[in-house]
Every structure is written in structure tokens, then in C-alpha cells.
């Protein structure tokens, strides 16, 4: 009887350990790993489209891999009619180069240090004020650009270009979080987010929270849809093959 009770106790202890380990494993998911086999797409509507014709900000925390590629790898594209209007990508030949394109104009920046390759998440922010777009990295402004055309878009692509979805151009790297705001973020707000990636507002206010239109935290193992935790709409659709290995414990925090 004692042996039986002992075995029963061991059984329940094993179940408890398994449950706790399994739960901890799920809680440790902090980022999504783009392995060149899938990308995310957000189909725009009039409301989301209108954001980009006014002041806005896009933020993301990304980390690349230590491999050169044949073609440039696209991190982000704001697109219309299968044309990239605004794009961020990594240079295929020069691993230190971040490429920013706007309305067909190409700008290159040697800003990706060795620690970007699988060791550290970089905070990248693209924000608009009036007719000027500003590009920030890790809390510091890199450049600014005048907007000469309408920025109306019909989709947002994360990890792919609107020009084609071949495996050779799909991005490979980690993303911890992705946000879209319907307001311009000034230097102090961007530095605050860079230094405090777990916070949304310097001081809590309804206007700050309401201006957050999209946020993907990538904290759950999902296969088809990445839910928008801001407003419940603008979920990101997964296009391609995503598996358990695409969810990572790597984190900016």
C-alpha cells in the first residue's frame, strides 16, 4: 500500500513538473524568428491608409543573423499596387548597411554593428511630421526626408517586398515587437521607447494609448494570424510556413 501511494505520488509530481515546465516554456516566448520561409501581411483599409497620409510612427525591435545573402533582405514595406512606397531592408553584400527607400529613392547607412547579428535587438523608428519623414535607430536620428507624393498604401508587409515573395528576398532575423502609432513621435518619445521597450507612454494618458493602432508582441505560438493587441483589428496574416522553431526566447528586455 505504501509502495502504491509512493508511486502515485511520483506520478502526480511528474505531471506537476511537466505542467510547470511546459507553462514556463510558453511564458518564455518573446520574439518571432523569420527564417526566410514566411512573412506577415496587413491588409489596409481607409482608416489604416489614412494614418500614413498624416503624422505617424512605426517602431520595431529587430536583430539579424550573421550570414551574407545573394539578394537584399526586406524587413518592412509599405506598399501600393505591388509597389514598395517605403521600405527598410538589409544589404546583401555589406552586412553593416541598412537601406531605406522612399518613393524610389535609395539611402544607405552603415549603422548595423556586429552586435546586431544575433546578439542585440536594434530599435528602428520611422516617423512622420507634416511633410517630413524621420528615420531613427537606437534612439538617435539617422536622416530625414521630404515627402513629395501621396503615401496611400493598400498593404503592409513585414519580412517581404511587394515586388515579389521569393525566398531569396524574405527577411531572416528576429523581431521582438512591432508598433504603429497615428501620431508623430519626437526625439524624447523615441529615446524613451529605446531605453524603456516595455513601456508605451512617458506619462499615461488616453490620447497616448488611443494613438497606438497596431502592436504585435509575438508572445504566443501561432500559425495563421498574429493578433493586434491594440484595437482588435489589423491582425497580421502569416503567409508561408511557420512552425515551433519560429518562436524564440530572445528578447530586447
Coordinates of N, CA and C in Angstrom, one line a residue:
X1 N 0.8 -1.2 0.0 CA 0.0 0.0 0.0 C 0.9 1.3 0.0
X2 N 2.0 1.2 0.8 CA 2.9 2.3 0.9 C 3.6 2.5 -0.4
X3 N 4.0 1.4 -1.1 CA 4.7 1.5 -2.4 C 3.7 2.1 -3.4
X4 N 2.5 1.6 -3.3 CA 1.5 2.1 -4.3 C 1.3 3.6 -4.1
X5 N 1.2 4.1 -2.9 CA 1.0 5.5 -2.6 C 2.2 6.3 -3.1
X6 N 3.4 5.7 -2.9 CA 4.6 6.3 -3.3 C 4.7 6.5 -4.8
X7 N 4.3 5.4 -5.5 CA 4.3 5.5 -7.0 C 3.3 6.5 -7.5
X8 N 2.1 6.6 -6.8 CA 1.1 7.5 -7.2 C 1.6 9.0 -6.9
X9 N 2.3 9.2 -5.8 CA 2.9 10.5 -5.6 C 3.9 10.9 -6.6
X10 N 4.8 10.0 -7.0 CA 5.8 10.2 -8.0 C 5.1 10.6 -9.3
X11 N 4.0 9.9 -9.7 CA 3.2 10.1 -10.9 C 2.7 11.6 -10.9
X12 N 2.0 12.0 -9.8 CA 1.5 13.3 -9.8 C 2.6 14.4 -9.7
X13 N 3.7 14.1 -9.1 CA 4.8 15.0 -9.1 C 5.4 15.2 -10.5
X14 N 5.5 14.1 -11.2 CA 6.0 14.2 -12.6 C 5.1 15.1 -13.5
X15 N 3.7 14.9 -13.3 CA 2.8 15.7 -14.0 C 2.9 17.1 -13.7
X16 N 3.1 17.4 -12.4 CA 3.2 18.8 -12.0 C 4.4 19.5 -12.6
X17 N 5.6 18.7 -12.5 CA 6.8 19.3 -13.1 C 6.7 19.5 -14.6
X18 N 6.0 18.5 -15.3 CA 5.8 18.7 -16.7 C 5.0 19.9 -17.0
X19 N 3.9 20.1 -16.2 CA 3.0 21.2 -16.5 C 3.7 22.5 -16.3
X20 N 4.5 22.6 -15.2 CA 5.2 23.9 -14.9 C 6.2 24.2 -15.9
X21 N 7.0 23.1 -16.4 CA 8.0 23.3 -17.4 C 7.3 23.8 -18.7
X22 N 6.2 23.1 -19.0 CA 5.5 23.5 -20.2 C 5.0 24.9 -20.2
X23 N 4.5 25.3 -19.0 CA 4.0 26.6 -18.9 C 5.1 27.7 -19.0
X24 N 6.2 27.3 -18.3 CA 7.4 28.3 -18.4 C 7.9 28.4 -19.8
X25 N 7.9 27.3 -20.5 CA 8.4 27.4 -21.9 C 7.5 28.4 -22.7
X26 N 6.2 28.3 -22.5 CA 5.3 29.2 -23.2 C 5.5 30.7 -22.8
X27 N 5.7 30.8 -21.5 CA 5.9 32.2 -21.0 C 7.2 32.8 -21.5
X28 N 8.2 32.0 -21.9 CA 9.5 32.5 -22.3 C 9.5 32.9 -23.8
X29 N 8.4 32.8 -24.5 CA 8.3 33.2 -25.9 C 8.3 34.8 -25.9
X30 N 9.3 35.3 -26.5 CA 9.4 36.8 -26.5 C 9.5 37.4 -27.9
X31 N 9.8 36.6 -28.9 CA 10.0 37.2 -30.3 C 9.7 36.1 -31.3
X32 N 9.6 36.6 -32.5 CA 9.4 35.7 -33.7 C 10.6 35.7 -34.5
X33 N 11.0 34.5 -35.0 CA 12.2 34.3 -35.9 C 11.7 34.1 -37.3
X34 N 12.1 35.1 -38.2 CA 11.8 35.0 -39.6 C 13.0 34.2 -40.2
X35 N 12.7 33.0 -40.8 CA 13.7 32.2 -41.3 C 13.8 32.1 -42.8
X36 N 13.1 33.1 -43.5 CA 13.1 33.1 -44.9 C 12.1 32.2 -45.6
X37 N 11.2 31.7 -44.7 CA 10.2 30.8 -45.2 C 8.7 31.3 -45.1
X38 N 8.6 32.5 -44.5 CA 7.3 33.1 -44.4 C 7.5 34.6 -44.2
X39 N 6.3 35.4 -44.3 CA 6.3 36.8 -44.0 C 4.9 37.1 -43.4
X40 N 4.8 38.3 -43.0 CA 3.5 38.8 -42.4 C 2.9 39.9 -43.3
X41 N 1.6 39.9 -43.5 CA 0.9 40.9 -44.3 C -0.3 41.5 -43.6
X42 N -0.4 42.8 -43.6 CA -1.5 43.5 -43.0 C -2.2 44.2 -44.1
X43 N -3.4 43.8 -44.4 CA -4.2 44.5 -45.5 C -4.8 45.8 -45.0
X44 N -4.6 46.9 -45.7 CA -5.0 48.2 -45.2 C -6.5 48.4 -45.6
X45 N -7.1 49.3 -44.8 CA -8.4 49.9 -45.2 C -8.3 51.4 -45.1
X46 N -9.4 52.1 -45.3 CA -9.4 53.5 -45.4 C -8.8 54.1 -44.1
X47 N -9.2 53.5 -43.0 CA -8.7 54.0 -41.7 C -7.2 53.9 -41.5
X48 N -6.6 52.7 -41.8 CA -5.2 52.5 -41.7 C -4.5 53.3 -42.7
X49 N -5.0 53.3 -43.9 CA -4.4 54.0 -45.0 C -4.3 55.5 -44.7
X50 N -5.3 56.0 -44.0 CA -5.3 57.4 -43.7 C -4.2 57.8 -42.7
X51 N -3.8 56.8 -41.9 CA -2.7 57.1 -40.9 C -1.5 57.6 -41.6
X52 N -1.1 56.9 -42.7 CA 0.1 57.2 -43.4 C 0.1 58.5 -44.2
X53 N -1.1 59.0 -44.4 CA -1.1 60.3 -45.1 C -1.2 61.5 -44.1
X54 N -1.0 61.1 -42.8 CA -0.9 62.1 -41.8 C 0.3 61.8 -40.9
X55 N 0.5 62.4 -39.8 CA 1.6 62.1 -38.9 C 1.4 60.6 -38.4
X56 N 2.5 59.9 -38.3 CA 2.5 58.5 -37.9 C 3.9 58.1 -37.4
X57 N 4.0 57.0 -36.7 CA 5.3 56.4 -36.3 C 5.2 54.9 -36.4
X58 N 6.2 54.3 -36.9 CA 6.4 52.8 -36.9 C 7.6 52.5 -36.1
X59 N 7.4 51.6 -35.2 CA 8.6 51.1 -34.3 C 8.7 49.6 -34.4
X60 N 10.0 49.2 -34.4 CA 10.2 47.7 -34.3 C 11.5 47.5 -33.6
X61 N 11.6 46.3 -33.0 CA 12.9 45.9 -32.4 C 13.3 44.6 -33.2
X62 N 14.5 44.7 -33.9 CA 14.9 43.7 -34.8 C 16.4 43.3 -34.5
X63 N 16.7 42.0 -34.9 CA 18.0 41.5 -34.7 C 18.3 40.6 -35.9
X64 N 19.4 40.8 -36.6 CA 19.7 40.0 -37.8 C 20.5 38.7 -37.5
X65 N 20.9 38.1 -38.6 CA 21.7 36.9 -38.5 C 23.1 37.1 -39.1
X66 N 24.1 36.3 -38.8 CA 25.4 36.6 -39.3 C 25.7 35.8 -40.6
X67 N 24.9 36.1 -41.6 CA 25.1 35.4 -42.9 C 24.9 36.5 -44.0
X68 N 25.8 36.4 -45.0 CA 25.6 37.2 -46.2 C 24.6 36.5 -47.1
X69 N 23.9 37.2 -48.0 CA 22.9 36.6 -48.9 C 23.1 37.1 -50.3
X70 N 22.4 36.5 -51.2 CA 22.6 36.9 -52.6 C 21.8 38.2 -52.9
X71 N 20.6 38.3 -52.3 CA 19.8 39.5 -52.5 C 19.6 40.2 -51.2
X72 N 19.2 41.5 -51.3 CA 18.9 42.3 -50.1 C 17.7 41.6 -49.4
X73 N 17.6 41.7 -48.1 CA 16.5 41.1 -47.4 C 15.6 42.2 -46.8
X74 N 14.3 42.1 -47.1 CA 13.4 43.2 -46.8 C 12.8 43.0 -45.4
X75 N 13.0 44.0 -44.5 CA 12.4 43.9 -43.2 C 11.0 44.4 -43.2
X76 N 10.7 45.6 -43.9 CA 9.4 46.2 -43.9 C 9.1 46.9 -45.2
X77 N 7.9 46.8 -45.7 CA 7.5 47.5 -46.9 C 6.1 48.1 -46.7
X78 N 5.9 49.3 -46.9 CA 4.6 49.9 -47.1 C 4.3 50.0 -48.6
X79 N 3.3 49.3 -49.0 CA 3.1 49.1 -50.5 C 1.8 49.5 -51.0
X80 N 1.8 49.8 -52.3 CA 0.5 50.1 -53.0 C 0.6 49.5 -54.4
X81 N -0.4 48.7 -54.8 CA -0.4 48.1 -56.2 C 0.9 47.4 -56.5
X82 N 1.3 46.5 -55.5 CA 2.5 45.7 -55.7 C 3.8 46.6 -56.0
X83 N 3.8 47.7 -55.4 CA 5.0 48.6 -55.5 C 5.3 49.1 -54.1
X84 N 6.6 49.0 -53.7 CA 7.1 49.4 -52.4 C 7.2 51.0 -52.4
X85 N 6.4 51.6 -51.5 CA 6.4 53.0 -51.4 C 7.5 53.4 -50.4
X86 N 7.5 52.7 -49.3 CA 8.5 52.9 -48.3 C 9.1 51.6 -47.9
X87 N 10.4 51.5 -47.7 CA 10.9 50.1 -47.5 C 12.2 50.2 -46.6
X88 N 12.4 49.2 -45.7 CA 13.6 49.0 -45.0 C 14.1 47.6 -45.3
X89 N 15.4 47.6 -45.6 CA 16.0 46.3 -45.9 C 17.5 46.2 -45.5
X90 N 18.0 45.0 -45.4 CA 19.4 44.8 -45.1 C 20.1 44.6 -46.5
X91 N 21.3 45.1 -46.6 CA 22.1 45.0 -47.8 C 22.7 43.5 -47.8
X92 N 22.7 42.9 -49.0 CA 23.1 41.5 -49.1 C 24.6 41.4 -49.0
X93 N 25.3 42.4 -49.6 CA 26.8 42.3 -49.6 C 27.5 42.9 -48.4
X94 N 27.0 44.1 -48.0 CA 27.6 44.7 -46.8 C 26.7 44.6 -45.6
X95 N 27.1 43.7 -44.7 CA 26.2 43.4 -43.5 C 26.0 44.6 -42.6
X96 N 26.8 45.6 -42.7 CA 26.6 46.7 -41.8 C 25.6 47.7 -42.4
X97 N 25.1 47.5 -43.6 CA 24.3 48.5 -44.2 C 22.8 48.3 -44.1
X98 N 22.1 49.3 -43.6 CA 20.6 49.4 -43.6 C 20.2 50.2 -44.7
X99 N 19.3 49.8 -45.6 CA 18.9 50.5 -46.7 C 17.4 51.0 -46.5
X100 N 17.2 52.3 -46.7 CA 15.9 52.9 -46.6 C 15.5 53.4 -48.0
X101 N 14.3 53.1 -48.5 CA 13.9 53.6 -49.7 C 12.6 54.3 -49.5
X102 N 12.4 55.4 -50.2 CA 11.2 56.2 -50.2 C 10.9 56.8 -51.5
X103 N 9.7 56.4 -52.1 CA 9.3 56.9 -53.4 C 10.4 56.6 -54.5
X104 N 11.0 55.4 -54.4 CA 12.0 55.0 -55.3 C 13.4 55.5 -55.1
X105 N 13.6 56.4 -54.1 CA 14.9 56.9 -53.8 C 15.6 56.0 -52.7
X106 N 16.9 55.7 -52.9 CA 17.6 54.8 -52.1 C 18.6 55.5 -51.2
X107 N 18.6 55.1 -49.9 CA 19.6 55.7 -49.0 C 20.2 54.6 -48.2
X108 N 21.5 54.6 -48.0 CA 22.3 53.6 -47.4 C 23.0 54.1 -46.1
X109 N 23.0 53.3 -45.1 CA 23.6 53.7 -43.8 C 24.4 52.6 -43.2
X110 N 25.6 52.9 -42.9 CA 26.4 51.9 -42.2 C 26.2 51.9 -40.7
X111 N 25.1 51.4 -40.3 CA 24.7 51.5 -38.9 C 24.5 50.2 -38.2
X112 N 24.6 49.1 -38.9 CA 24.3 47.8 -38.3 C 25.7 47.2 -37.8
X113 N 26.0 47.3 -36.5 CA 27.2 46.8 -36.0 C 27.2 45.3 -35.8
X114 N 28.3 44.7 -35.4 CA 28.4 43.3 -35.2 C 27.4 42.7 -34.2
X115 N 27.1 43.5 -33.2 CA 26.2 43.0 -32.2 C 24.7 42.9 -32.7
X116 N 24.4 43.5 -33.8 CA 23.1 43.4 -34.4 C 22.9 41.9 -34.9
X117 N 23.9 41.2 -35.2 CA 23.8 39.9 -35.8 C 23.6 38.8 -34.7
X118 N 22.4 38.7 -34.3 CA 22.0 37.6 -33.3 C 22.3 37.9 -31.9
X119 N 22.8 39.1 -31.5 CA 23.2 39.4 -30.1 C 22.4 40.5 -29.5
X120 N 21.9 41.4 -30.3 CA 21.3 42.6 -29.7 C 20.1 43.0 -30.6
X121 N 19.0 43.4 -30.0 CA 17.9 44.0 -30.8 C 18.1 45.5 -31.0
X122 N 18.0 45.9 -32.3 CA 18.0 47.3 -32.6 C 16.6 47.9 -32.7
X123 N 16.5 49.1 -32.1 CA 15.2 49.8 -32.2 C 15.2 50.7 -33.4
X124 N 14.3 50.5 -34.3 CA 14.2 51.3 -35.5 C 12.8 52.0 -35.5
X125 N 12.9 53.3 -35.8 CA 11.6 54.0 -35.8 C 11.6 54.9 -37.1
X126 N 10.5 54.8 -37.8 CA 10.2 55.7 -38.9 C 9.0 56.5 -38.5
X127 N 9.1 57.9 -38.5 CA 8.0 58.7 -38.0 C 7.9 59.9 -38.9
X128 N 6.6 60.4 -39.1 CA 6.3 61.5 -40.0 C 5.7 62.7 -39.2
X129 N 6.2 63.9 -39.5 CA 5.7 65.1 -39.0 C 5.4 66.0 -40.2
X130 N 4.2 66.3 -40.5 CA 3.9 67.1 -41.7 C 4.4 66.4 -43.0
X131 N 5.2 67.1 -43.7 CA 5.8 66.6 -45.0 C 7.2 66.1 -44.9
X132 N 7.6 65.7 -43.6 CA 8.9 65.2 -43.4 C 8.9 63.9 -42.7
X133 N 9.6 62.9 -43.2 CA 9.8 61.6 -42.6 C 11.2 61.5 -41.9
X134 N 11.2 61.0 -40.7 CA 12.4 60.9 -39.9 C 12.7 59.4 -39.7
X135 N 14.0 59.1 -39.8 CA 14.5 57.7 -39.6 C 15.4 57.7 -38.4
X136 N 15.0 56.9 -37.4 CA 15.8 56.8 -36.1 C 16.3 55.4 -36.0
X137 N 17.4 55.2 -35.3 CA 17.9 53.9 -34.9 C 18.5 54.0 -33.5
X138 N 18.1 53.2 -32.6 CA 18.5 53.1 -31.2 C 18.5 54.5 -30.6
X139 N 17.4 55.2 -30.8 CA 17.2 56.5 -30.1 C 17.8 57.7 -30.7
X140 N 18.5 57.5 -31.8 CA 19.3 58.6 -32.5 C 18.8 58.8 -33.9
X141 N 18.6 60.0 -34.3 CA 18.1 60.3 -35.7 C 19.3 60.0 -36.7
X142 N 18.9 59.3 -37.8 CA 19.8 59.0 -38.8 C 19.7 60.0 -40.0
X143 N 18.4 60.3 -40.4 CA 18.2 61.1 -41.5 C 16.8 61.6 -41.5
X144 N 16.5 62.5 -42.5 CA 15.1 63.0 -42.7 C 14.9 63.2 -44.1
X145 N 13.6 63.1 -44.6 CA 13.3 63.1 -46.0 C 12.0 63.9 -46.2
X146 N 12.0 64.7 -47.3 CA 10.7 65.3 -47.6 C 9.8 64.3 -48.4
X147 N 8.5 64.4 -48.1 CA 7.5 63.6 -48.8 C 7.0 64.4 -50.0
X148 N 7.1 63.8 -51.2 CA 6.7 64.5 -52.4 C 5.4 63.9 -53.0
X149 N 5.0 62.7 -52.6 CA 3.8 62.1 -53.2 C 2.9 61.6 -52.1
X150 N 1.7 61.2 -52.5 CA 0.8 60.6 -51.6 C 1.3 59.3 -51.1
X151 N 1.2 59.1 -49.7 CA 1.6 57.8 -49.1 C 0.5 56.8 -48.9
X152 N -0.5 56.9 -49.7 CA -1.6 55.9 -49.6 C -1.1 54.5 -49.9
X153 N -1.5 53.6 -49.1 CA -1.0 52.2 -49.2 C -2.2 51.3 -49.2
X154 N -2.0 50.0 -49.7 CA -3.0 49.0 -49.6 C -2.6 47.8 -48.8
X155 N -1.3 47.8 -48.4 CA -0.9 46.7 -47.5 C 0.5 47.0 -46.9
X156 N 0.7 46.4 -45.7 CA 2.0 46.5 -45.0 C 2.6 45.1 -45.0
X157 N 3.8 44.9 -45.4 CA 4.5 43.7 -45.4 C 5.6 43.7 -44.4
X158 N 5.7 42.7 -43.5 CA 6.8 42.5 -42.6 C 7.6 41.3 -43.0
X159 N 8.8 41.6 -43.4 CA 9.7 40.5 -43.8 C 9.7 40.2 -45.3
X160 N 9.0 41.0 -46.1 CA 8.9 40.8 -47.6 C 8.8 42.1 -48.3
X161 N 9.0 42.0 -49.6 CA 8.8 43.1 -50.6 C 7.5 42.9 -51.4
X162 N 6.9 44.0 -51.8 CA 5.7 43.9 -52.6 C 6.1 43.5 -54.0
X163 N 7.3 43.6 -54.4 CA 7.8 43.3 -55.8 C 7.8 41.8 -56.0
X164 N 7.9 41.0 -55.0 CA 7.9 39.6 -55.2 C 8.2 38.9 -53.8
X165 N 7.7 37.7 -53.7 CA 7.8 37.0 -52.4 C 8.8 35.8 -52.5
X166 N 9.8 35.9 -53.3 CA 10.8 34.8 -53.4 C 11.5 34.6 -52.2
X167 N 11.9 33.3 -51.9 CA 12.7 33.0 -50.7 C 14.0 33.8 -50.6
X168 N 14.5 34.3 -51.7 CA 15.8 34.9 -51.7 C 15.7 36.4 -51.2
X169 N 14.5 36.9 -51.1 CA 14.4 38.3 -50.6 C 13.7 38.4 -49.2
X170 N 13.1 37.3 -48.8 CA 12.4 37.3 -47.5 C 13.5 37.5 -46.4
X171 N 13.1 38.3 -45.4 CA 14.0 38.6 -44.3 C 14.3 37.4 -43.4
X172 N 15.5 37.4 -42.9 CA 15.9 36.4 -41.9 C 16.4 37.2 -40.7
X173 N 15.7 37.0 -39.6 CA 16.1 37.7 -38.3 C 15.0 37.6 -37.3
X174 N 15.2 38.2 -36.2 CA 14.3 38.2 -35.0 C 13.6 39.5 -34.9
X175 N 12.3 39.5 -34.5 CA 11.6 40.7 -34.2 C 10.9 40.5 -32.9
X176 N 11.2 41.5 -32.0 CA 10.6 41.4 -30.6 C 9.2 42.0 -30.6
X177 N 9.1 43.2 -31.2 CA 7.8 43.9 -31.1 C 7.7 44.8 -32.3
X178 N 6.4 45.1 -32.7 CA 6.1 45.9 -33.9 C 5.0 46.8 -33.5
X179 N 5.1 48.2 -33.7 CA 4.0 49.1 -33.3 C 3.8 50.1 -34.5
X180 N 2.5 50.5 -34.6 CA 2.1 51.6 -35.5 C 1.3 52.6 -34.7
X181 N 1.8 53.9 -34.7 CA 1.1 55.0 -34.0 C 0.5 55.9 -35.0
X182 N -0.6 56.6 -34.7 CA -1.2 57.6 -35.5 C -0.8 59.0 -35.2
X183 N 0.4 59.1 -34.6 CA 1.0 60.4 -34.2 C 2.5 60.4 -34.5
X184 N 3.0 61.6 -34.6 CA 4.4 61.8 -34.8 C 5.1 61.6 -33.4
X185 N 6.2 60.8 -33.4 CA 7.0 60.6 -32.2 C 8.2 61.5 -32.2
X186 N 8.4 62.4 -31.3 CA 9.5 63.3 -31.3 C 10.7 62.6 -30.6
X187 N 11.8 63.3 -30.6 CA 13.1 62.7 -30.1 C 13.0 62.2 -28.7
X188 N 12.3 62.9 -27.8 CA 12.2 62.4 -26.4 C 11.4 61.2 -26.3
X189 N 10.3 61.1 -27.1 CA 9.5 59.9 -27.0 C 10.2 58.7 -27.6
X190 N 11.0 58.9 -28.7 CA 11.7 57.8 -29.3 C 12.9 57.3 -28.4
X191 N 13.5 58.2 -27.7 CA 14.6 57.8 -26.8 C 14.0 57.1 -25.6
X192 N 12.8 57.5 -25.2 CA 12.2 56.9 -24.1 C 11.8 55.4 -24.4
X193 N 11.3 55.2 -25.6 CA 11.0 53.8 -26.0 C 12.2 53.0 -26.2
X194 N 13.3 53.6 -26.7 CA 14.5 52.9 -26.9 C 15.1 52.4 -25.5
X195 N 15.0 53.3 -24.5 CA 15.5 53.0 -23.2 C 14.5 52.2 -22.4
X196 N 13.2 52.2 -22.7 CA 12.2 51.5 -22.0 C 11.3 50.7 -22.9
X197 N 11.8 49.7 -23.5 CA 11.0 49.0 -24.6 C 9.7 48.3 -24.0
X198 N 9.6 48.2 -22.7 CA 8.4 47.6 -22.2 C 7.3 48.6 -21.9
X199 N 7.6 49.9 -22.1 CA 6.6 50.9 -21.8 C 6.1 51.6 -23.1
X200 N 4.8 52.0 -23.1 CA 4.2 52.6 -24.2 C 4.2 54.1 -24.2
X201 N 4.1 54.7 -23.0 CA 3.9 56.2 -22.9 C 4.8 56.7 -21.8
X202 N 5.4 57.9 -22.0 CA 6.2 58.5 -21.0 C 5.3 58.8 -19.7
X203 N 4.2 59.4 -20.0 CA 3.2 59.6 -18.9 C 1.9 59.0 -19.4
X204 N 1.2 58.2 -18.7 CA 0.0 57.6 -19.1 C -1.1 58.7 -19.4
X205 N -1.7 58.5 -20.6 CA -2.9 59.3 -21.0 C -3.7 58.6 -22.0
X206 N -5.0 58.9 -22.1 CA -5.8 58.3 -23.0 C -5.4 58.6 -24.5
X207 N -5.0 59.8 -24.7 CA -4.6 60.2 -26.0 C -3.4 59.4 -26.5
X208 N -2.5 59.1 -25.6 CA -1.3 58.3 -25.9 C -1.7 56.9 -26.3
X209 N -2.5 56.3 -25.4 CA -3.0 54.9 -25.7 C -3.8 54.8 -26.9
X210 N -4.7 55.8 -27.1 CA -5.6 55.7 -28.3 C -4.8 55.9 -29.6
X211 N -3.7 56.5 -29.6 CA -2.9 56.7 -30.8 C -2.1 55.5 -31.2
X212 N -2.1 54.5 -30.4 CA -1.5 53.2 -30.7 C -2.5 52.3 -31.5
X213 N -2.2 52.2 -32.8 CA -3.2 51.5 -33.6 C -2.8 50.0 -33.9
X214 N -1.5 49.7 -33.8 CA -1.1 48.3 -34.0 C 0.0 48.0 -33.1
X215 N -0.1 46.8 -32.4 CA 1.1 46.3 -31.7 C 1.1 44.8 -31.7
X216 N 2.2 44.2 -32.2 CA 2.4 42.8 -32.2 C 3.5 42.5 -31.2
X217 N 3.2 41.7 -30.2 CA 4.2 41.4 -29.2 C 5.0 40.0 -29.5
X218 N 4.3 39.1 -30.2 CA 4.9 37.9 -30.6 C 5.2 37.0 -29.4
X219 N 4.3 36.9 -28.5 CA 4.5 36.2 -27.2 C 3.7 34.8 -27.2
X220 N 3.1 34.4 -28.3 CA 2.4 33.2 -28.3 C 2.7 32.4 -29.6
X221 N 2.7 31.1 -29.5 CA 2.9 30.2 -30.6 C 1.7 30.2 -31.5
X222 N 1.7 30.9 -32.6 CA 0.5 31.0 -33.5 C 0.9 30.5 -34.9
X223 N 0.0 30.1 -35.7 CA 0.3 29.6 -37.0 C -0.2 30.4 -38.2
X224 N -1.4 31.0 -38.0 CA -2.0 31.7 -39.2 C -2.2 33.2 -39.0
X225 N -2.4 33.7 -37.8 CA -2.7 35.1 -37.6 C -1.9 35.6 -36.3
X226 N -1.3 36.7 -36.5 CA -0.7 37.4 -35.3 C -1.7 38.5 -34.9
X227 N -2.3 38.4 -33.7 CA -3.3 39.3 -33.3 C -2.8 40.7 -33.0
X228 N -3.5 41.7 -33.4 CA -3.2 43.1 -33.0 C -3.7 43.3 -31.5
X229 N -2.9 43.6 -30.6 CA -3.3 43.7 -29.2 C -3.7 45.2 -28.9
X230 N -3.7 46.0 -29.9 CA -4.1 47.4 -29.6 C -5.6 47.6 -29.7
X231 N -6.2 47.3 -30.9 CA -7.6 47.6 -31.1 C -8.4 46.4 -31.5
X232 N -7.8 45.2 -31.7 CA -8.5 44.0 -32.1 C -8.7 43.9 -33.6
X233 N -8.3 44.9 -34.4 CA -8.3 44.8 -35.9 C -6.9 45.0 -36.4
X234 N -6.7 44.8 -37.7 CA -5.4 44.9 -38.3 C -4.5 43.7 -37.8
X235 N -5.1 42.5 -37.7 CA -4.3 41.4 -37.4 C -3.4 41.1 -38.6
X236 N -2.2 40.5 -38.3 CA -1.2 40.2 -39.4 C -1.4 38.8 -39.8
X237 N -1.6 38.6 -41.1 CA -1.7 37.2 -41.7 C -0.4 36.6 -42.0
X238 N -0.2 35.4 -41.6 CA 1.1 34.6 -41.9 C 1.0 34.0 -43.3
X239 N 1.9 34.4 -44.1 CA 2.0 33.8 -45.5 C 3.3 33.0 -45.6
X240 N 3.1 31.6 -45.8 CA 4.2 30.7 -45.8 C 4.1 29.7 -44.7
X241 N 5.3 29.2 -44.3 CA 5.3 28.1 -43.3 C 6.0 28.6 -42.1
X242 N 5.2 28.5 -41.0 CA 5.7 28.9 -39.7 C 5.5 27.7 -38.7
X243 N 6.5 27.4 -37.9 CA 6.5 26.2 -37.0 C 7.0 26.7 -35.7
X244 N 7.1 25.7 -34.8 CA 7.5 25.9 -33.4 C 8.9 26.6 -33.3
X245 N 9.8 26.3 -34.3 CA 11.1 26.9 -34.2 C 11.2 28.4 -34.5
X246 N 10.0 28.9 -35.0 CA 10.0 30.3 -35.3 C 9.6 31.2 -34.1
X247 N 9.4 30.6 -33.0 CA 9.1 31.3 -31.8 C 10.3 31.2 -30.8
X248 N 10.8 32.3 -30.4 CA 12.1 32.4 -29.7 C 12.0 33.1 -28.3
X249 N 12.9 32.7 -27.4 CA 13.0 33.4 -26.1 C 13.9 34.6 -26.2
X250 N 14.5 34.9 -27.3 CA 15.3 36.1 -27.4 C 14.5 37.3 -27.2
X251 N 15.1 38.3 -26.5 CA 14.2 39.5 -26.1 C 15.1 40.7 -26.0
X252 N 14.5 41.9 -26.3 CA 15.2 43.1 -26.1 C 15.3 43.5 -24.7
X253 N 14.4 43.0 -23.8 CA 14.3 43.4 -22.4 C 15.3 42.6 -21.6

